[in-house]
């Protein structure tokens, strides 16, 4: 290699090392380009020439590979299977009609005293989950390290409800989002315990397309509360339905991932996985 080729090679090697070391923060193009002292445009072109893919795609694939190693036992196999048989093709979560119904004031205030809730456990590409439902719809879905902690989290939401460990059609319909056959999905109904403000925020999250990200500030603008970014963040953090209501698609305006109830490693994995799925479907 001549002198310039050597310089270019070293810059791209440095960029790759930086992305690998900092992928949890999801650095953007400008940040990585600055680290190797290039303009974003020049860096994008140079990286693609040398690495054979764009910096964004490399970041996504790095996140996914890391997730395979860090998620719970057997998750590598589940993730690999998900790439082949999971959310494949043209359908995306935001294309579904998801109907949110808020609980009545009585259901909200008395801890679900009048509710009969079925719950079950399932595997997903990102870890084991608990999903629970009333007659009206899914009321809770969360990543759970084990069945005991999952049930404790559910009972904390509805301390006075009657619980039955049972998989029903409401839950099964929601779980189809992790499978290949999107034609089996019908309208997904959610029956959620939340304030009017929280319900409005959660409904807005459903409008974020798969493979794209939003910010707390943008969500605040969309619900016509431009000064309520902090309150929006609190509402997002209390989202009771993991993945289906995509709170993982909201990051800070600075590009930093921000918090995630079920861990930033999992958030990074989901964002990278959805990005890869979106690229595959193009």
Short mmCIF file of C-alpha atoms in Angstrom, two decimals:
data_model
loop_
_atom_site.label_atom_id
_atom_site.label_comp_id
_atom_site.label_asym_id
_atom_site.label_seq_id
_atom_site.Cartn_x
_atom_site.Cartn_y
_atom_site.Cartn_z
CA UNK A 1 0.00 0.00 0.00
CA UNK A 2 1.12 3.55 -0.67
CA UNK A 3 1.24 6.18 2.05
CA UNK A 4 -2.32 7.41 1.57
CA UNK A 5 -3.74 3.88 1.49
CA UNK A 6 -1.94 3.12 4.74
CA UNK A 7 -3.41 6.26 6.34
CA UNK A 8 -6.90 5.32 5.13
CA UNK A 9 -6.54 1.75 6.38
CA UNK A 10 -5.44 2.93 9.82
CA UNK A 11 -8.31 5.41 10.02
CA UNK A 12 -10.92 2.77 9.22
CA UNK A 13 -9.30 0.33 11.66
CA UNK A 14 -9.49 3.03 14.31
CA UNK A 15 -13.13 3.70 13.45
CA UNK A 16 -14.00 0.00 13.71
CA UNK A 17 -12.28 -0.22 17.09
CA UNK A 18 -14.18 2.86 18.27
CA UNK A 19 -17.54 1.49 17.18
CA UNK A 20 -16.85 -1.87 18.84
CA UNK A 21 -15.84 -0.17 22.08
CA UNK A 22 -18.72 2.32 22.15
CA UNK A 23 -21.63 0.61 20.39
CA UNK A 24 -23.78 0.70 23.54
CA UNK A 25 -23.95 4.48 23.13
CA UNK A 26 -24.99 4.12 19.45
CA UNK A 27 -22.53 6.78 18.18
CA UNK A 28 -23.76 8.61 15.10
CA UNK A 29 -21.87 9.19 11.85
CA UNK A 30 -20.61 12.65 12.86
CA UNK A 31 -19.16 11.40 16.14
CA UNK A 32 -17.23 8.51 14.61
CA UNK A 33 -16.00 10.67 11.72
CA UNK A 34 -14.70 13.24 14.18
CA UNK A 35 -12.71 10.56 16.01
CA UNK A 36 -10.76 9.76 12.84
CA UNK A 37 -10.48 13.41 11.74
CA UNK A 38 -12.61 13.19 8.61
CA UNK A 39 -15.73 14.92 7.37
CA UNK A 40 -18.88 12.78 7.72
CA UNK A 41 -19.28 12.57 3.93
CA UNK A 42 -15.67 11.51 3.32
CA UNK A 43 -15.74 9.07 6.22
CA UNK A 44 -18.99 7.44 5.02
CA UNK A 45 -17.53 6.83 1.56
CA UNK A 46 -14.13 5.68 2.84
CA UNK A 47 -15.61 3.31 5.41
CA UNK A 48 -17.91 1.73 2.82
CA UNK A 49 -14.98 1.23 0.43
CA UNK A 50 -12.77 -0.43 3.03
CA UNK A 51 -15.26 -2.28 5.23
CA UNK A 52 -17.76 -3.26 2.54
CA UNK A 53 -20.72 -1.84 4.49
CA UNK A 54 -21.85 1.50 5.90
CA UNK A 55 -20.89 2.64 9.42
CA UNK A 56 -24.58 2.44 10.43
CA UNK A 57 -24.94 -1.17 9.29
CA UNK A 58 -21.65 -2.11 10.92
CA UNK A 59 -22.91 -0.63 14.19
CA UNK A 60 -26.16 -2.60 13.92
CA UNK A 61 -24.40 -5.88 13.21
CA UNK A 62 -21.95 -5.28 16.06
CA UNK A 63 -24.87 -4.73 18.44
CA UNK A 64 -26.58 -7.90 17.29
CA UNK A 65 -23.47 -10.06 17.62
CA UNK A 66 -22.91 -8.76 21.12
CA UNK A 67 -26.52 -9.48 22.03
CA UNK A 68 -26.14 -13.11 21.02
CA UNK A 69 -23.37 -13.50 23.59
CA UNK A 70 -24.96 -11.58 26.43
CA UNK A 71 -28.63 -12.54 26.44
CA UNK A 72 -29.79 -15.44 28.56
CA UNK A 73 -28.89 -19.07 28.04
CA UNK A 74 -29.87 -20.37 24.59
CA UNK A 75 -30.69 -16.88 23.33
CA UNK A 76 -27.98 -17.07 20.67
CA UNK A 77 -29.87 -19.92 19.06
CA UNK A 78 -33.17 -18.05 19.36
CA UNK A 79 -31.66 -14.91 17.85
CA UNK A 80 -30.17 -16.81 14.93
CA UNK A 81 -33.51 -18.47 14.31
CA UNK A 82 -35.25 -15.11 14.54
CA UNK A 83 -33.10 -13.73 11.73
CA UNK A 84 -34.30 -16.53 9.48
CA UNK A 85 -37.90 -16.91 10.60
CA UNK A 86 -38.75 -13.82 12.62
CA UNK A 87 -40.09 -10.41 11.62
CA UNK A 88 -39.15 -10.93 7.99
CA UNK A 89 -40.37 -9.03 5.12
CA UNK A 90 -42.61 -6.14 4.42
CA UNK A 91 -44.79 -6.06 7.52
CA UNK A 92 -43.78 -3.80 10.37
CA UNK A 93 -45.18 -3.27 13.83
CA UNK A 94 -46.43 0.25 13.15
CA UNK A 95 -48.55 -1.05 10.27
CA UNK A 96 -50.71 -3.00 12.72
CA UNK A 97 -53.79 -1.49 14.22
CA UNK A 98 -53.22 -1.66 17.97
CA UNK A 99 -56.20 -0.60 20.01
CA UNK A 100 -55.47 0.77 23.50
CA UNK A 101 -58.28 0.85 26.02
CA UNK A 102 -57.65 2.52 29.34
CA UNK A 103 -58.88 0.84 32.49
CA UNK A 104 -61.83 2.33 34.33
CA UNK A 105 -61.14 4.64 37.29
CA UNK A 106 -62.21 1.84 39.62
CA UNK A 107 -59.86 -0.69 37.98
CA UNK A 108 -57.08 1.89 38.08
CA UNK A 109 -57.49 2.85 41.74
CA UNK A 110 -58.23 -0.49 43.38
CA UNK A 111 -55.24 -2.38 42.05
CA UNK A 112 -57.29 -4.50 39.67
CA UNK A 113 -59.59 -5.90 42.35
CA UNK A 114 -62.31 -6.74 39.82
CA UNK A 115 -59.91 -8.10 37.19
CA UNK A 116 -59.26 -11.71 36.29
CA UNK A 117 -55.84 -11.89 34.69
CA UNK A 118 -54.35 -14.81 32.77
CA UNK A 119 -50.59 -14.94 32.38
CA UNK A 120 -47.99 -17.14 30.70
CA UNK A 121 -44.31 -17.21 29.83
CA UNK A 122 -42.69 -17.38 26.40
CA UNK A 123 -39.35 -17.00 24.65
CA UNK A 124 -38.46 -14.05 22.43
CA UNK A 125 -35.32 -13.18 20.45
CA UNK A 126 -34.31 -10.90 23.34
CA UNK A 127 -35.02 -13.04 26.39
CA UNK A 128 -37.84 -14.75 28.22
CA UNK A 129 -41.02 -12.74 28.64
CA UNK A 130 -44.18 -12.78 30.72
CA UNK A 131 -47.42 -11.74 29.01
CA UNK A 132 -50.71 -11.18 30.83
CA UNK A 133 -54.23 -10.39 29.69
CA UNK A 134 -57.72 -9.52 30.81
CA UNK A 135 -60.85 -10.24 28.80
CA UNK A 136 -60.36 -6.89 27.07
CA UNK A 137 -56.73 -7.27 26.01
CA UNK A 138 -53.06 -7.52 26.95
CA UNK A 139 -52.44 -5.66 30.18
CA UNK A 140 -48.77 -6.46 30.78
CA UNK A 141 -45.74 -7.78 28.90
CA UNK A 142 -42.20 -7.69 30.25
CA UNK A 143 -38.82 -9.34 29.90
CA UNK A 144 -38.33 -11.59 32.91
CA UNK A 145 -35.15 -13.24 34.15
CA UNK A 146 -37.23 -16.05 35.65
CA UNK A 147 -40.89 -16.89 36.28
CA UNK A 148 -40.84 -15.81 39.92
CA UNK A 149 -39.54 -12.29 39.24
CA UNK A 150 -41.87 -11.99 36.25
CA UNK A 151 -44.94 -12.81 38.31
CA UNK A 152 -43.82 -10.45 41.10
CA UNK A 153 -43.59 -7.62 38.56
CA UNK A 154 -47.08 -8.43 37.28
CA UNK A 155 -48.56 -8.59 40.79
CA UNK A 156 -46.97 -5.23 41.63
CA UNK A 157 -49.01 -3.71 38.80
CA UNK A 158 -52.26 -5.37 39.87
CA UNK A 159 -51.90 -6.31 43.56
CA UNK A 160 -55.58 -7.16 44.08
CA UNK A 161 -56.36 -9.03 40.85
CA UNK A 162 -57.16 -12.73 40.50
CA UNK A 163 -54.43 -14.55 38.58
CA UNK A 164 -54.46 -17.75 36.52
CA UNK A 165 -51.37 -19.18 34.86
CA UNK A 166 -52.91 -19.79 31.46
CA UNK A 167 -52.13 -18.97 27.81
CA UNK A 168 -55.18 -17.50 26.08
CA UNK A 169 -55.93 -16.25 22.58
CA UNK A 170 -55.33 -12.61 23.53
CA UNK A 171 -51.79 -13.40 24.63
CA UNK A 172 -51.17 -15.71 21.70
CA UNK A 173 -52.16 -13.03 19.20
CA UNK A 174 -49.71 -10.59 20.78
CA UNK A 175 -46.91 -13.18 20.74
CA UNK A 176 -47.29 -13.63 16.98
CA UNK A 177 -45.23 -10.43 16.59
CA UNK A 178 -42.14 -12.56 17.23
CA UNK A 179 -43.04 -15.09 14.52
CA UNK A 180 -42.79 -15.26 10.77
CA UNK A 181 -46.43 -15.58 9.76
CA UNK A 182 -47.75 -12.03 10.02
CA UNK A 183 -50.94 -13.09 8.25
CA UNK A 184 -52.01 -14.73 11.52
CA UNK A 185 -52.08 -11.38 13.29
CA UNK A 186 -55.46 -9.81 13.86
CA UNK A 187 -56.15 -6.58 15.69
CA UNK A 188 -54.11 -6.48 18.90
CA UNK A 189 -56.02 -5.14 21.88
CA UNK A 190 -54.32 -3.64 24.92
CA UNK A 191 -56.07 -3.03 28.23
CA UNK A 192 -53.78 -0.67 30.10
CA UNK A 193 -53.61 0.91 33.50
CA UNK A 194 -52.43 4.48 33.00
CA UNK A 195 -53.30 8.16 33.24
CA UNK A 196 -54.68 9.98 30.21
CA UNK A 197 -51.23 11.50 29.68
CA UNK A 198 -49.50 8.11 29.82
CA UNK A 199 -51.99 6.54 27.41
CA UNK A 200 -51.44 9.39 24.95
CA UNK A 201 -47.66 8.92 25.10
CA UNK A 202 -47.94 5.14 24.62
CA UNK A 203 -50.25 5.60 21.63
CA UNK A 204 -47.69 7.98 20.11
CA UNK A 205 -44.91 5.41 20.52
CA UNK A 206 -46.89 3.02 18.31
CA UNK A 207 -46.49 5.47 15.42
CA UNK A 208 -42.66 5.21 15.37
CA UNK A 209 -41.78 3.01 12.36
CA UNK A 210 -39.76 -0.13 12.91
CA UNK A 211 -36.07 0.55 12.24
CA UNK A 212 -36.41 4.25 13.10
CA UNK A 213 -35.84 6.22 16.29
CA UNK A 214 -37.45 9.23 17.93
CA UNK A 215 -36.52 11.43 20.89
CA UNK A 216 -38.27 12.45 24.08
CA UNK A 217 -38.55 16.00 22.72
CA UNK A 218 -40.18 14.87 19.49
CA UNK A 219 -42.72 12.78 21.39
CA UNK A 220 -43.53 15.82 23.54
CA UNK A 221 -44.14 17.88 20.39
CA UNK A 222 -46.34 15.17 18.88
CA UNK A 223 -48.65 15.17 21.90
CA UNK A 224 -48.65 19.00 21.85
CA UNK A 225 -46.78 19.29 25.14
CA UNK A 226 -43.46 20.77 23.94
CA UNK A 227 -42.21 21.53 27.45
CA UNK A 228 -43.04 18.12 28.85
CA UNK A 229 -39.99 16.12 27.76
CA UNK A 230 -39.25 15.05 31.32
CA UNK A 231 -42.84 13.92 31.91
CA UNK A 232 -42.76 12.10 28.57
CA UNK A 233 -39.63 10.28 29.70
CA UNK A 234 -41.35 9.22 32.91
CA UNK A 235 -44.38 7.94 30.97
CA UNK A 236 -42.16 6.02 28.56
CA UNK A 237 -40.27 4.53 31.49
CA UNK A 238 -43.53 3.21 32.94
CA UNK A 239 -44.61 1.47 29.72
CA UNK A 240 -46.25 -1.81 30.85
CA UNK A 241 -46.04 -3.62 27.50
CA UNK A 242 -42.48 -4.36 26.39
CA UNK A 243 -41.57 -4.39 22.69
CA UNK A 244 -45.17 -4.20 21.45
CA UNK A 245 -45.31 -0.58 22.62
CA UNK A 246 -41.84 0.32 21.30
CA UNK A 247 -40.36 2.50 24.03
CA UNK A 248 -36.97 1.10 22.92
CA UNK A 249 -37.20 3.35 19.83
CA UNK A 250 -36.89 6.54 21.90
CA UNK A 251 -33.44 7.98 22.63
CA UNK A 252 -32.02 11.27 23.85
CA UNK A 253 -31.65 14.14 21.37
CA UNK A 254 -27.87 13.93 21.86
CA UNK A 255 -27.88 10.43 20.37
CA UNK A 256 -27.30 8.73 23.73
CA UNK A 257 -29.59 5.73 24.17
CA UNK A 258 -31.09 6.85 27.45
CA UNK A 259 -32.56 4.43 29.96
CA UNK A 260 -34.56 1.28 29.38
CA UNK A 261 -36.56 -0.60 31.98
CA UNK A 262 -35.23 -3.95 30.79
CA UNK A 263 -31.57 -2.92 30.38
CA UNK A 264 -29.56 -0.94 27.83
CA UNK A 265 -27.86 -4.06 26.46
CA UNK A 266 -31.27 -5.39 25.47
CA UNK A 267 -32.29 -1.96 24.09
CA UNK A 268 -29.15 -1.89 21.94
CA UNK A 269 -29.87 -5.41 20.72
CA UNK A 270 -33.47 -4.64 19.78
CA UNK A 271 -32.55 -1.43 17.93
CA UNK A 272 -29.79 -3.20 16.00
CA UNK A 273 -32.01 -6.19 15.23
CA UNK A 274 -34.88 -4.03 14.00
CA UNK A 275 -32.50 -2.01 11.86
CA UNK A 276 -31.15 -5.16 10.27
CA UNK A 277 -34.68 -6.47 9.67
CA UNK A 278 -35.63 -3.20 7.98
CA UNK A 279 -32.57 -3.33 5.73
CA UNK A 280 -33.36 -6.94 4.80
CA UNK A 281 -36.92 -6.07 3.80
CA UNK A 282 -35.84 -3.31 1.38
#
